[in-house]
């Protein structure tokens, strides 16, 4: 019926710019460490694209007009490959647009310029590029799942109206006919966390859009058909929709080693092709294994950014595809292909352990350099999951103790304004030895009566007095809780989580899932045992 438009991604979901040339990573990160060998096989990138188009045509009876590059990964060389294959449009993240513009050192690009497609000219023709609204996409992907469907839909519509009004104020109503808000996310991940798989929310959202004369839902191709030719974008910055670079898939020693393994196997295949000794069927089978190994999800699980209980299986499966290349060619498999790339065993919660006693002043400020020296640290960046949440509130959790008290410091990410911070409640959830919750309202903690800014629950019961607990928030959140309230004895584990709420809706939980940050209650000999030169 034309009600929706089906797009497609490169066949085995590779990071196309890196297939074309791994050195492209240096354009967005000049200091990045690259693999030992330069991988440059644009012919593989082309095959991944043509395979996807053929697959789409076979299944749906037509050639797709648009393509979502895996992980929104783009470069000018990749844009040319799309144009060669008559792809009309692609899409990526807003940070690619603003990085493309800023790299030219031209005049500032307005926020309102995000809300229209741009044209990239390549040797093979022009290509329209849509850039997603990061905030709106993440609201659907990570936030609205905990809201009432109608309230979430109303919130989304209000943000669309705000964008519309901003465009009118800046460019006038004549620009509206060319304006479009692109909302792009990993839909297969988020709906399972919504009530009824998101149906009530989506029905409410589309009903409001359909009933509003100022809004219209369109496909990308419909928009291109009904509007003027997009303005030319002079440069397309290379990067993905995660941090406008490729650091998830290259740069870490594990990622780089994986690329070197693919390089070696590819070189073995090229040598076999040149020899003329192999049948077409064998070469095709070996090439298939290479294409599979070029998929992005292998390197998603290498490095420090993401963790899974199945990292060992992912590693084994990745190497098995490359080993199969050599087996098909009946040549010796390099011995190091049998060695794990991910050599360290998986630890669910990665922390730096405390190494000394601390007794910080609980005032929410860095009173002196030494007050948290020797504490343990939990970094949220080491604990991403299958959805890469980009709008994180918590950067790290710092924790430690003296003989009488347990201390926690919650450091928020840079870029959060004071107004945004005040909308949050942070909960320190101690699960063992005793279940204690400290609920800290950040706005109230900075108010005239800071003691009203936190509440304490012990084993589900609200404590009437502070009971020796302290909390403060200015530059960061600091908390101190007496061990006599936590319970336990020296050597017992304190296990806790940090949760972040907005209007009673859970936004973040660290560590994710049911994991805990755990540390032993110290005894008087702790510092002597941990002392180091």
Short mmCIF file of C-alpha atoms in Angstrom, two decimals:
data_model
loop_
_atom_site.label_atom_id
_atom_site.label_comp_id
_atom_site.label_asym_id
_atom_site.label_seq_id
_atom_site.Cartn_x
_atom_site.Cartn_y
_atom_site.Cartn_z
CA UNK A 1 0.00 0.00 0.00
CA UNK A 2 2.98 2.30 0.33
CA UNK A 3 2.14 2.86 3.98
CA UNK A 4 5.71 2.05 5.01
CA UNK A 5 9.07 2.01 3.29
CA UNK A 6 11.40 -0.93 3.83
CA UNK A 7 15.09 -0.15 3.90
CA UNK A 8 17.98 -2.60 4.09
CA UNK A 9 21.43 -2.82 5.67
CA UNK A 10 24.67 -4.19 4.18
CA UNK A 11 24.31 -7.97 4.07
CA UNK A 12 26.40 -9.22 7.02
CA UNK A 13 26.17 -5.88 8.87
CA UNK A 14 29.78 -4.71 8.39
CA UNK A 15 31.20 -1.28 9.19
CA UNK A 16 31.59 -0.29 5.54
CA UNK A 17 34.07 2.59 6.00
CA UNK A 18 36.48 0.26 7.79
CA UNK A 19 36.15 -2.37 5.05
CA UNK A 20 37.08 0.31 2.53
CA UNK A 21 40.08 1.40 4.60
CA UNK A 22 40.79 0.88 8.31
CA UNK A 23 42.88 4.07 8.30
CA UNK A 24 39.67 6.08 7.92
CA UNK A 25 39.36 5.76 11.72
CA UNK A 26 42.14 8.33 12.09
CA UNK A 27 40.03 11.09 10.58
CA UNK A 28 37.73 11.13 13.59
CA UNK A 29 40.37 9.98 16.12
CA UNK A 30 43.87 11.05 15.01
CA UNK A 31 45.59 9.31 17.95
CA UNK A 32 43.76 5.98 17.66
CA UNK A 33 45.86 2.81 17.66
CA UNK A 34 45.26 0.87 14.45
CA UNK A 35 45.74 -2.80 13.55
CA UNK A 36 49.17 -3.98 12.48
CA UNK A 37 47.96 -4.45 8.89
CA UNK A 38 45.97 -1.97 6.86
CA UNK A 39 42.74 -3.57 5.68
CA UNK A 40 41.56 -1.97 2.44
CA UNK A 41 38.99 -3.95 0.47
CA UNK A 42 36.27 -1.68 -0.97
CA UNK A 43 35.30 -4.57 -3.23
CA UNK A 44 34.04 -6.39 -0.12
CA UNK A 45 32.05 -3.32 0.90
CA UNK A 46 30.48 -3.27 -2.57
CA UNK A 47 29.60 -6.96 -2.33
CA UNK A 48 27.99 -6.48 1.08
CA UNK A 49 25.82 -3.73 -0.44
CA UNK A 50 24.87 -5.58 -3.63
CA UNK A 51 24.09 -8.75 -1.66
CA UNK A 52 21.67 -6.78 0.50
CA UNK A 53 19.95 -5.24 -2.53
CA UNK A 54 19.61 -8.64 -4.20
CA UNK A 55 18.21 -10.14 -1.01
CA UNK A 56 15.64 -7.33 -0.75
CA UNK A 57 14.59 -7.70 -4.39
CA UNK A 58 14.19 -11.46 -4.02
CA UNK A 59 12.04 -11.12 -0.90
CA UNK A 60 9.94 -8.06 -1.80
CA UNK A 61 10.02 -7.91 -5.58
CA UNK A 62 11.66 -4.50 -5.86
CA UNK A 63 14.95 -2.70 -5.29
CA UNK A 64 15.14 -0.63 -2.08
CA UNK A 65 15.38 3.13 -2.43
CA UNK A 66 17.21 3.58 0.84
CA UNK A 67 19.78 1.91 3.02
CA UNK A 68 20.62 2.17 6.70
CA UNK A 69 24.41 1.70 6.87
CA UNK A 70 25.32 -0.69 9.69
CA UNK A 71 25.56 1.33 12.92
CA UNK A 72 24.99 4.48 10.84
CA UNK A 73 28.60 4.22 9.63
CA UNK A 74 29.38 6.51 6.72
CA UNK A 75 32.27 7.99 4.74
CA UNK A 76 32.57 9.65 1.37
CA UNK A 77 33.96 6.45 -0.20
CA UNK A 78 30.99 4.49 1.13
CA UNK A 79 28.57 7.15 -0.16
CA UNK A 80 29.96 6.57 -3.63
CA UNK A 81 29.32 2.81 -3.31
CA UNK A 82 25.68 3.51 -2.44
CA UNK A 83 25.35 5.87 -5.41
CA UNK A 84 26.89 3.23 -7.72
CA UNK A 85 24.08 0.90 -6.69
CA UNK A 86 21.28 3.43 -7.29
CA UNK A 87 20.56 3.87 -3.61
CA UNK A 88 18.61 7.10 -3.32
CA UNK A 89 19.05 7.84 0.40
CA UNK A 90 20.94 6.76 3.50
CA UNK A 91 20.71 7.88 7.13
CA UNK A 92 23.03 8.39 10.07
CA UNK A 93 23.32 10.36 13.32
CA UNK A 94 23.05 14.12 13.88
CA UNK A 95 26.63 14.29 15.16
CA UNK A 96 27.87 13.29 11.70
CA UNK A 97 26.12 16.34 10.23
CA UNK A 98 27.52 18.79 12.75
CA UNK A 99 31.00 17.21 12.58
CA UNK A 100 30.89 17.42 8.77
CA UNK A 101 30.16 21.12 8.97
CA UNK A 102 32.58 21.99 11.79
CA UNK A 103 35.44 20.19 10.02
CA UNK A 104 35.21 22.83 7.27
CA UNK A 105 35.68 25.70 9.77
CA UNK A 106 32.73 27.47 8.14
CA UNK A 107 29.99 29.46 9.84
CA UNK A 108 28.00 27.73 12.57
CA UNK A 109 25.27 25.32 11.50
CA UNK A 110 21.97 25.96 13.28
CA UNK A 111 20.16 23.21 15.17
CA UNK A 112 17.19 23.71 12.84
CA UNK A 113 19.35 22.62 9.88
CA UNK A 114 19.23 19.09 11.26
CA UNK A 115 15.59 18.83 10.24
CA UNK A 116 15.99 18.35 6.48
CA UNK A 117 17.92 15.95 4.24
CA UNK A 118 21.27 16.97 2.74
CA UNK A 119 22.78 16.03 -0.61
CA UNK A 120 26.19 14.38 -0.96
CA UNK A 121 27.78 14.47 -4.40
CA UNK A 122 29.92 11.45 -5.32
CA UNK A 123 31.74 10.43 -8.52
CA UNK A 124 28.83 8.06 -9.20
CA UNK A 125 26.03 10.53 -8.55
CA UNK A 126 24.16 12.28 -5.75
CA UNK A 127 22.86 10.74 -2.54
CA UNK A 128 20.39 12.14 0.01
CA UNK A 129 21.39 11.78 3.66
CA UNK A 130 18.97 12.04 6.58
CA UNK A 131 20.33 12.74 10.06
CA UNK A 132 18.47 11.43 13.09
CA UNK A 133 17.38 13.51 16.06
CA UNK A 134 19.48 11.96 18.80
CA UNK A 135 17.26 12.98 21.75
CA UNK A 136 13.94 11.87 20.27
CA UNK A 137 15.40 8.55 19.15
CA UNK A 138 16.85 7.82 22.59
CA UNK A 139 13.60 8.78 24.33
CA UNK A 140 11.85 5.96 22.45
CA UNK A 141 14.81 3.61 22.76
CA UNK A 142 15.55 4.04 26.46
CA UNK A 143 13.09 6.25 28.36
CA UNK A 144 9.43 5.97 27.31
CA UNK A 145 9.29 2.27 28.10
CA UNK A 146 8.71 3.20 31.76
CA UNK A 147 6.05 5.83 31.08
CA UNK A 148 2.30 5.56 30.62
CA UNK A 149 1.78 5.21 26.83
CA UNK A 150 -0.44 8.28 26.44
CA UNK A 151 1.86 10.46 28.54
CA UNK A 152 4.87 9.33 26.51
CA UNK A 153 3.08 10.05 23.23
CA UNK A 154 2.05 13.51 24.46
CA UNK A 155 5.61 14.27 25.51
CA UNK A 156 6.91 13.22 22.11
CA UNK A 157 4.33 15.36 20.27
CA UNK A 158 5.21 18.39 22.41
CA UNK A 159 8.84 18.04 21.41
CA UNK A 160 7.87 17.83 17.73
CA UNK A 161 5.83 21.03 18.12
CA UNK A 162 8.80 22.74 19.75
CA UNK A 163 11.00 21.78 16.77
CA UNK A 164 8.35 23.04 14.35
CA UNK A 165 8.12 26.39 16.14
CA UNK A 166 11.92 26.71 16.18
CA UNK A 167 12.06 26.19 12.39
CA UNK A 168 9.38 28.85 11.86
CA UNK A 169 11.16 31.35 14.10
CA UNK A 170 14.45 30.86 12.30
CA UNK A 171 13.42 30.37 8.66
CA UNK A 172 9.72 31.13 8.41
CA UNK A 173 6.81 28.85 7.51
CA UNK A 174 8.07 28.41 3.93
CA UNK A 175 10.78 26.06 5.24
CA UNK A 176 8.23 23.66 6.75
CA UNK A 177 7.53 21.95 3.42
CA UNK A 178 11.15 20.79 3.28
CA UNK A 179 11.43 19.94 6.98
CA UNK A 180 11.50 16.44 8.41
CA UNK A 181 12.35 15.01 11.83
CA UNK A 182 14.19 11.69 11.51
CA UNK A 183 13.70 9.24 14.39
CA UNK A 184 15.99 6.22 14.06
CA UNK A 185 16.75 3.54 16.64
CA UNK A 186 17.34 -0.16 17.19
CA UNK A 187 13.66 -1.06 17.20
CA UNK A 188 14.23 -4.76 17.72
CA UNK A 189 15.83 -4.06 21.10
CA UNK A 190 13.52 -1.62 22.83
CA UNK A 191 9.98 -2.94 22.34
CA UNK A 192 10.43 -5.96 24.57
CA UNK A 193 10.73 -3.56 27.52
CA UNK A 194 7.47 -1.75 26.72
CA UNK A 195 4.05 -2.90 27.95
CA UNK A 196 2.51 -5.12 25.24
CA UNK A 197 5.63 -4.77 23.09
CA UNK A 198 5.00 -1.07 22.56
CA UNK A 199 1.61 -1.39 20.84
CA UNK A 200 -0.27 1.01 23.18
CA UNK A 201 2.48 3.63 22.89
CA UNK A 202 2.74 3.38 19.10
CA UNK A 203 -1.03 3.45 18.61
CA UNK A 204 -1.30 6.52 20.81
CA UNK A 205 1.61 8.24 19.06
CA UNK A 206 0.41 7.62 15.51
CA UNK A 207 -3.15 8.59 16.42
CA UNK A 208 -1.92 11.97 17.66
CA UNK A 209 0.24 12.51 14.57
CA UNK A 210 -2.64 11.58 12.25
CA UNK A 211 -5.09 13.88 14.02
CA UNK A 212 -2.75 16.88 14.15
CA UNK A 213 -2.95 19.20 11.08
CA UNK A 214 0.57 20.49 11.78
CA UNK A 215 2.21 17.04 11.66
CA UNK A 216 2.45 14.29 9.07
CA UNK A 217 4.20 10.92 9.11
CA UNK A 218 6.08 10.28 5.87
CA UNK A 219 8.63 7.86 4.51
CA UNK A 220 11.99 9.21 3.43
CA UNK A 221 11.23 8.60 -0.24
CA UNK A 222 7.87 10.39 0.07
CA UNK A 223 9.64 13.38 1.54
CA UNK A 224 12.19 13.47 -1.28
CA UNK A 225 9.38 13.24 -3.86
CA UNK A 226 7.44 16.13 -2.36
CA UNK A 227 10.22 18.62 -1.53
CA UNK A 228 12.93 20.55 -3.33
CA UNK A 229 16.32 18.98 -4.04
CA UNK A 230 18.32 18.89 -0.79
CA UNK A 231 21.07 21.42 -0.24
CA UNK A 232 24.59 20.14 -0.93
CA UNK A 233 26.68 19.03 2.04
CA UNK A 234 30.27 19.96 1.11
CA UNK A 235 31.83 17.18 3.21
CA UNK A 236 30.64 13.93 4.80
CA UNK A 237 32.49 13.31 8.06
CA UNK A 238 33.46 9.65 8.56
CA UNK A 239 31.94 8.05 11.64
CA UNK A 240 29.11 6.00 13.12
CA UNK A 241 26.02 6.87 15.15
CA UNK A 242 28.01 6.09 18.31
CA UNK A 243 30.30 8.98 19.28
CA UNK A 244 30.68 9.94 15.56
CA UNK A 245 33.72 7.64 15.29
CA UNK A 246 34.53 3.93 14.92
CA UNK A 247 36.07 3.27 18.34
CA UNK A 248 33.61 0.47 19.21
CA UNK A 249 35.02 -1.66 16.36
CA UNK A 250 38.67 -0.64 16.09
CA UNK A 251 41.43 0.74 18.31
CA UNK A 252 41.33 -1.63 21.27
CA UNK A 253 44.02 -4.36 21.14
CA UNK A 254 41.31 -7.05 20.85
CA UNK A 255 39.52 -5.22 18.02
CA UNK A 256 42.80 -4.64 16.21
CA UNK A 257 43.82 -8.27 16.55
CA UNK A 258 40.45 -9.33 15.10
CA UNK A 259 41.05 -7.06 12.09
CA UNK A 260 44.52 -8.54 11.62
CA UNK A 261 43.04 -12.05 11.66
CA UNK A 262 40.56 -11.04 8.93
CA UNK A 263 43.43 -9.45 7.00
CA UNK A 264 45.43 -12.70 7.10
CA UNK A 265 42.51 -14.86 6.03
CA UNK A 266 41.66 -12.46 3.22
CA UNK A 267 45.25 -12.53 2.02
CA UNK A 268 45.15 -16.35 1.98
CA UNK A 269 41.97 -16.24 -0.11
CA UNK A 270 43.45 -13.75 -2.59
CA UNK A 271 46.53 -15.94 -2.96
CA UNK A 272 44.29 -18.95 -3.65
CA UNK A 273 42.28 -17.00 -6.24
CA UNK A 274 45.48 -16.03 -8.08
CA UNK A 275 46.82 -19.60 -8.07
CA UNK A 276 44.09 -20.92 -10.38
CA UNK A 277 44.12 -24.24 -8.48
CA UNK A 278 40.72 -24.01 -6.83
CA UNK A 279 37.20 -24.54 -8.07
CA UNK A 280 34.73 -21.68 -8.19
CA UNK A 281 32.63 -23.37 -5.51
CA UNK A 282 35.50 -23.60 -3.02
CA UNK A 283 36.52 -19.99 -3.56
CA UNK A 284 32.93 -18.85 -3.12
CA UNK A 285 32.58 -20.81 0.11
CA UNK A 286 35.84 -19.39 1.46
CA UNK A 287 34.78 -15.88 0.48
CA UNK A 288 31.47 -16.37 2.31
CA UNK A 289 33.36 -17.06 5.53
CA UNK A 290 35.32 -13.82 5.08
CA UNK A 291 32.13 -11.82 4.51
CA UNK A 292 30.60 -13.28 7.67
CA UNK A 293 33.72 -12.41 9.68
CA UNK A 294 33.50 -8.82 8.42
CA UNK A 295 30.23 -8.33 10.34
CA UNK A 296 30.32 -5.62 13.00
CA UNK A 297 28.93 -7.64 15.89
CA UNK A 298 32.13 -9.59 16.49
CA UNK A 299 34.07 -6.46 17.45
CA UNK A 300 31.05 -5.18 19.38
CA UNK A 301 31.97 -7.75 22.02
CA UNK A 302 35.74 -7.26 21.83
CA UNK A 303 37.30 -4.42 23.83
CA UNK A 304 36.01 -2.83 27.01
CA UNK A 305 32.79 -1.13 25.89
CA UNK A 306 30.34 -4.04 26.05
CA UNK A 307 30.07 -7.22 28.07
CA UNK A 308 28.22 -10.49 27.65
CA UNK A 309 28.27 -13.85 29.35
CA UNK A 310 28.76 -15.33 25.86
CA UNK A 311 31.95 -13.44 24.98
CA UNK A 312 33.92 -16.71 24.86
CA UNK A 313 31.43 -18.23 22.43
CA UNK A 314 31.47 -15.11 20.24
CA UNK A 315 35.26 -15.24 20.14
CA UNK A 316 35.30 -18.94 19.25
CA UNK A 317 32.65 -18.52 16.55
CA UNK A 318 34.44 -15.56 14.96
CA UNK A 319 37.72 -17.47 14.74
CA UNK A 320 35.95 -20.60 13.49
CA UNK A 321 34.78 -18.72 10.36
CA UNK A 322 38.35 -17.65 9.62
CA UNK A 323 39.76 -21.09 10.36
CA UNK A 324 37.22 -22.49 7.91
CA UNK A 325 38.76 -20.37 5.14
CA UNK A 326 42.05 -22.23 5.52
CA UNK A 327 40.32 -25.58 5.85
CA UNK A 328 38.41 -25.03 2.61
CA UNK A 329 41.65 -24.09 0.87
CA UNK A 330 43.38 -27.10 2.46
CA UNK A 331 46.30 -25.07 3.74
CA UNK A 332 47.73 -24.89 7.24
CA UNK A 333 45.77 -22.77 9.67
CA UNK A 334 48.01 -20.21 11.44
CA UNK A 335 48.50 -21.52 14.97
CA UNK A 336 47.52 -18.22 16.61
CA UNK A 337 44.02 -18.53 15.12
CA UNK A 338 43.41 -21.16 17.79
CA UNK A 339 44.37 -18.70 20.53
CA UNK A 340 41.51 -16.64 21.98
CA UNK A 341 41.47 -12.99 21.03
CA UNK A 342 39.63 -12.23 24.26
CA UNK A 343 42.16 -13.77 26.60
CA UNK A 344 40.79 -12.48 29.88
CA UNK A 345 37.89 -14.29 31.47
CA UNK A 346 34.64 -12.41 31.64
CA UNK A 347 33.98 -10.63 34.90
CA UNK A 348 30.44 -9.36 35.14
CA UNK A 349 31.32 -6.21 37.04
CA UNK A 350 34.67 -4.58 36.28
CA UNK A 351 35.95 -2.36 39.11
CA UNK A 352 39.15 -0.94 40.49
CA UNK A 353 39.33 -2.16 44.10
CA UNK A 354 39.89 0.25 47.03
CA UNK A 355 43.53 0.31 48.16
CA UNK A 356 43.37 2.55 51.22
CA UNK A 357 41.12 4.06 53.86
CA UNK A 358 39.32 7.31 53.02
CA UNK A 359 37.30 9.75 55.15
CA UNK A 360 35.87 12.34 52.75
CA UNK A 361 33.95 15.40 53.88
CA UNK A 362 30.39 14.87 52.63
CA UNK A 363 29.74 18.23 51.01
CA UNK A 364 29.32 17.38 47.29
CA UNK A 365 32.57 19.16 46.39
CA UNK A 366 36.24 18.32 45.99
CA UNK A 367 37.28 19.64 49.38
CA UNK A 368 40.82 18.46 48.81
CA UNK A 369 42.65 16.30 46.29
CA UNK A 370 43.29 13.43 48.71
CA UNK A 371 39.83 12.80 50.15
CA UNK A 372 38.90 10.10 47.59
CA UNK A 373 42.45 8.92 46.89
CA UNK A 374 42.62 5.16 47.38
CA UNK A 375 38.93 4.58 46.65
CA UNK A 376 37.54 1.98 44.24
CA UNK A 377 36.01 2.94 40.89
CA UNK A 378 33.25 1.54 38.67
CA UNK A 379 33.14 3.03 35.14
CA UNK A 380 29.82 2.78 33.31
CA UNK A 381 31.59 2.73 29.92
CA UNK A 382 32.84 -0.78 30.68
CA UNK A 383 29.34 -2.13 31.09
CA UNK A 384 27.38 -1.35 27.91
CA UNK A 385 24.87 -3.92 26.69
CA UNK A 386 23.40 -4.81 23.32
CA UNK A 387 21.78 -1.37 23.15
CA UNK A 388 24.42 1.32 23.32
CA UNK A 389 22.78 3.95 25.49
CA UNK A 390 24.32 7.29 24.53
CA UNK A 391 22.48 9.67 26.86
CA UNK A 392 23.98 8.39 30.12
CA UNK A 393 23.67 10.33 33.36
CA UNK A 394 26.29 8.46 35.40
CA UNK A 395 29.92 8.46 34.31
CA UNK A 396 31.43 6.55 37.24
CA UNK A 397 30.77 5.42 40.79
CA UNK A 398 33.60 5.86 43.30
CA UNK A 399 33.43 3.99 46.60
CA UNK A 400 35.50 3.33 49.70
CA UNK A 401 35.51 3.22 53.49
CA UNK A 402 37.20 3.84 56.79
CA UNK A 403 36.65 1.53 59.74
CA UNK A 404 33.33 3.15 60.64
CA UNK A 405 31.68 4.27 57.41
CA UNK A 406 31.02 3.29 53.81
CA UNK A 407 31.28 6.09 51.24
CA UNK A 408 29.93 6.45 47.69
CA UNK A 409 30.50 9.25 45.17
CA UNK A 410 28.40 9.42 41.97
CA UNK A 411 30.09 11.40 39.21
CA UNK A 412 27.78 12.56 36.43
CA UNK A 413 28.75 12.90 32.78
CA UNK A 414 29.95 16.23 31.46
CA UNK A 415 27.35 18.18 29.55
CA UNK A 416 24.48 17.71 32.03
CA UNK A 417 23.22 21.17 32.99
CA UNK A 418 22.24 22.10 36.54
CA UNK A 419 18.59 22.23 35.42
CA UNK A 420 18.82 18.72 33.95
CA UNK A 421 20.52 17.34 37.08
CA UNK A 422 17.78 18.75 39.30
CA UNK A 423 15.19 16.60 37.55
CA UNK A 424 16.77 13.39 38.81
CA UNK A 425 16.62 11.22 41.87
CA UNK A 426 19.61 8.96 42.54
CA UNK A 427 19.12 5.83 44.61
CA UNK A 428 21.95 4.02 46.35
CA UNK A 429 20.55 0.49 46.60
CA UNK A 430 22.60 -1.63 49.02
CA UNK A 431 21.50 -5.23 48.63
CA UNK A 432 23.77 -6.93 51.17
CA UNK A 433 24.55 -7.54 54.00
CA UNK A 434 21.34 -5.60 54.76
CA UNK A 435 18.92 -4.11 52.25
CA UNK A 436 19.25 -0.32 52.49
CA UNK A 437 18.01 2.32 50.05
CA UNK A 438 19.09 5.93 50.16
CA UNK A 439 16.96 8.09 47.87
CA UNK A 440 18.68 11.37 47.01
CA UNK A 441 16.70 14.18 45.37
CA UNK A 442 19.42 16.28 43.75
CA UNK A 443 17.42 19.52 43.67
CA UNK A 444 16.48 19.26 47.36
CA UNK A 445 20.03 18.38 48.42
CA UNK A 446 21.15 21.76 47.10
CA UNK A 447 18.22 23.60 48.68
CA UNK A 448 17.97 25.51 51.94
CA UNK A 449 17.31 22.34 53.93
CA UNK A 450 19.66 19.69 52.47
CA UNK A 451 18.59 17.06 55.03
CA UNK A 452 15.17 16.99 53.36
CA UNK A 453 16.88 15.91 50.14
CA UNK A 454 17.30 12.24 51.07
CA UNK A 455 15.32 9.41 52.59
CA UNK A 456 16.60 6.11 54.05
CA UNK A 457 14.85 2.77 53.91
CA UNK A 458 16.18 -0.23 55.87
CA UNK A 459 14.76 -3.62 54.93
CA UNK A 460 11.83 -1.83 53.26
CA UNK A 461 11.00 0.41 56.24
CA UNK A 462 11.49 4.17 56.19
CA UNK A 463 13.93 5.42 58.85
CA UNK A 464 12.61 8.37 60.85
CA UNK A 465 16.07 9.87 61.49
CA UNK A 466 19.25 10.15 59.45
CA UNK A 467 20.86 7.59 61.79
CA UNK A 468 24.35 8.87 60.97
CA UNK A 469 23.81 8.87 57.20
CA UNK A 470 25.07 11.90 55.26
CA UNK A 471 24.40 13.02 51.66
CA UNK A 472 25.29 16.14 49.68
CA UNK A 473 25.21 17.26 46.06
CA UNK A 474 26.90 20.23 44.43
CA UNK A 475 29.52 19.22 41.86
CA UNK A 476 28.72 15.55 42.42
CA UNK A 477 26.75 13.35 44.81
CA UNK A 478 28.51 12.15 47.97
CA UNK A 479 27.05 9.70 50.48
CA UNK A 480 28.32 8.31 53.78
CA UNK A 481 26.62 5.43 55.64
CA UNK A 482 27.82 3.90 58.95
CA UNK A 483 28.73 0.23 58.80
CA UNK A 484 26.62 -0.28 61.95
CA UNK A 485 23.58 0.51 59.79
CA UNK A 486 24.73 -1.66 56.87
CA UNK A 487 25.42 -4.61 59.15
CA UNK A 488 27.89 -7.41 58.55
CA UNK A 489 31.40 -7.87 59.86
CA UNK A 490 34.94 -7.57 58.54
CA UNK A 491 35.36 -9.72 55.44
CA UNK A 492 31.65 -9.69 54.54
CA UNK A 493 30.65 -8.31 51.12
CA UNK A 494 28.82 -5.05 50.64
CA UNK A 495 26.92 -5.32 47.35
CA UNK A 496 25.19 -2.29 45.85
CA UNK A 497 23.76 -0.61 42.74
CA UNK A 498 23.15 2.96 41.63
CA UNK A 499 19.81 3.77 40.03
CA UNK A 500 18.73 7.03 38.40
CA UNK A 501 15.07 8.09 38.22
CA UNK A 502 13.22 10.95 36.60
CA UNK A 503 9.66 11.49 37.78
CA UNK A 504 9.78 8.02 39.36
CA UNK A 505 10.70 6.42 36.03
CA UNK A 506 13.90 4.36 36.01
CA UNK A 507 16.38 5.77 33.48
CA UNK A 508 19.59 3.96 34.38
CA UNK A 509 20.81 1.13 36.58
CA UNK A 510 24.50 0.49 37.26
CA UNK A 511 25.67 -2.20 37.05
CA UNK A 512 23.02 -3.28 34.52
CA UNK A 513 20.69 -6.23 35.02
CA UNK A 514 20.99 -7.91 38.43
CA UNK A 515 24.74 -7.45 38.92
CA UNK A 516 26.25 -5.69 41.93
CA UNK A 517 29.33 -3.64 42.73
CA UNK A 518 30.87 -5.63 45.57
CA UNK A 519 33.57 -4.81 48.11
CA UNK A 520 34.65 -6.40 51.38
CA UNK A 521 34.13 -4.70 54.73
CA UNK A 522 37.67 -3.91 55.95
CA UNK A 523 39.40 -4.82 59.17
CA UNK A 524 42.08 -2.69 60.92
CA UNK A 525 44.83 -4.48 58.95
CA UNK A 526 43.37 -3.53 55.55
CA UNK A 527 45.79 -0.72 54.71
CA UNK A 528 48.86 -2.69 55.81
CA UNK A 529 47.84 -5.60 53.56
CA UNK A 530 47.01 -3.37 50.57
CA UNK A 531 50.00 -1.06 51.01
CA UNK A 532 52.15 -0.73 47.91
CA UNK A 533 55.26 1.20 46.89
#
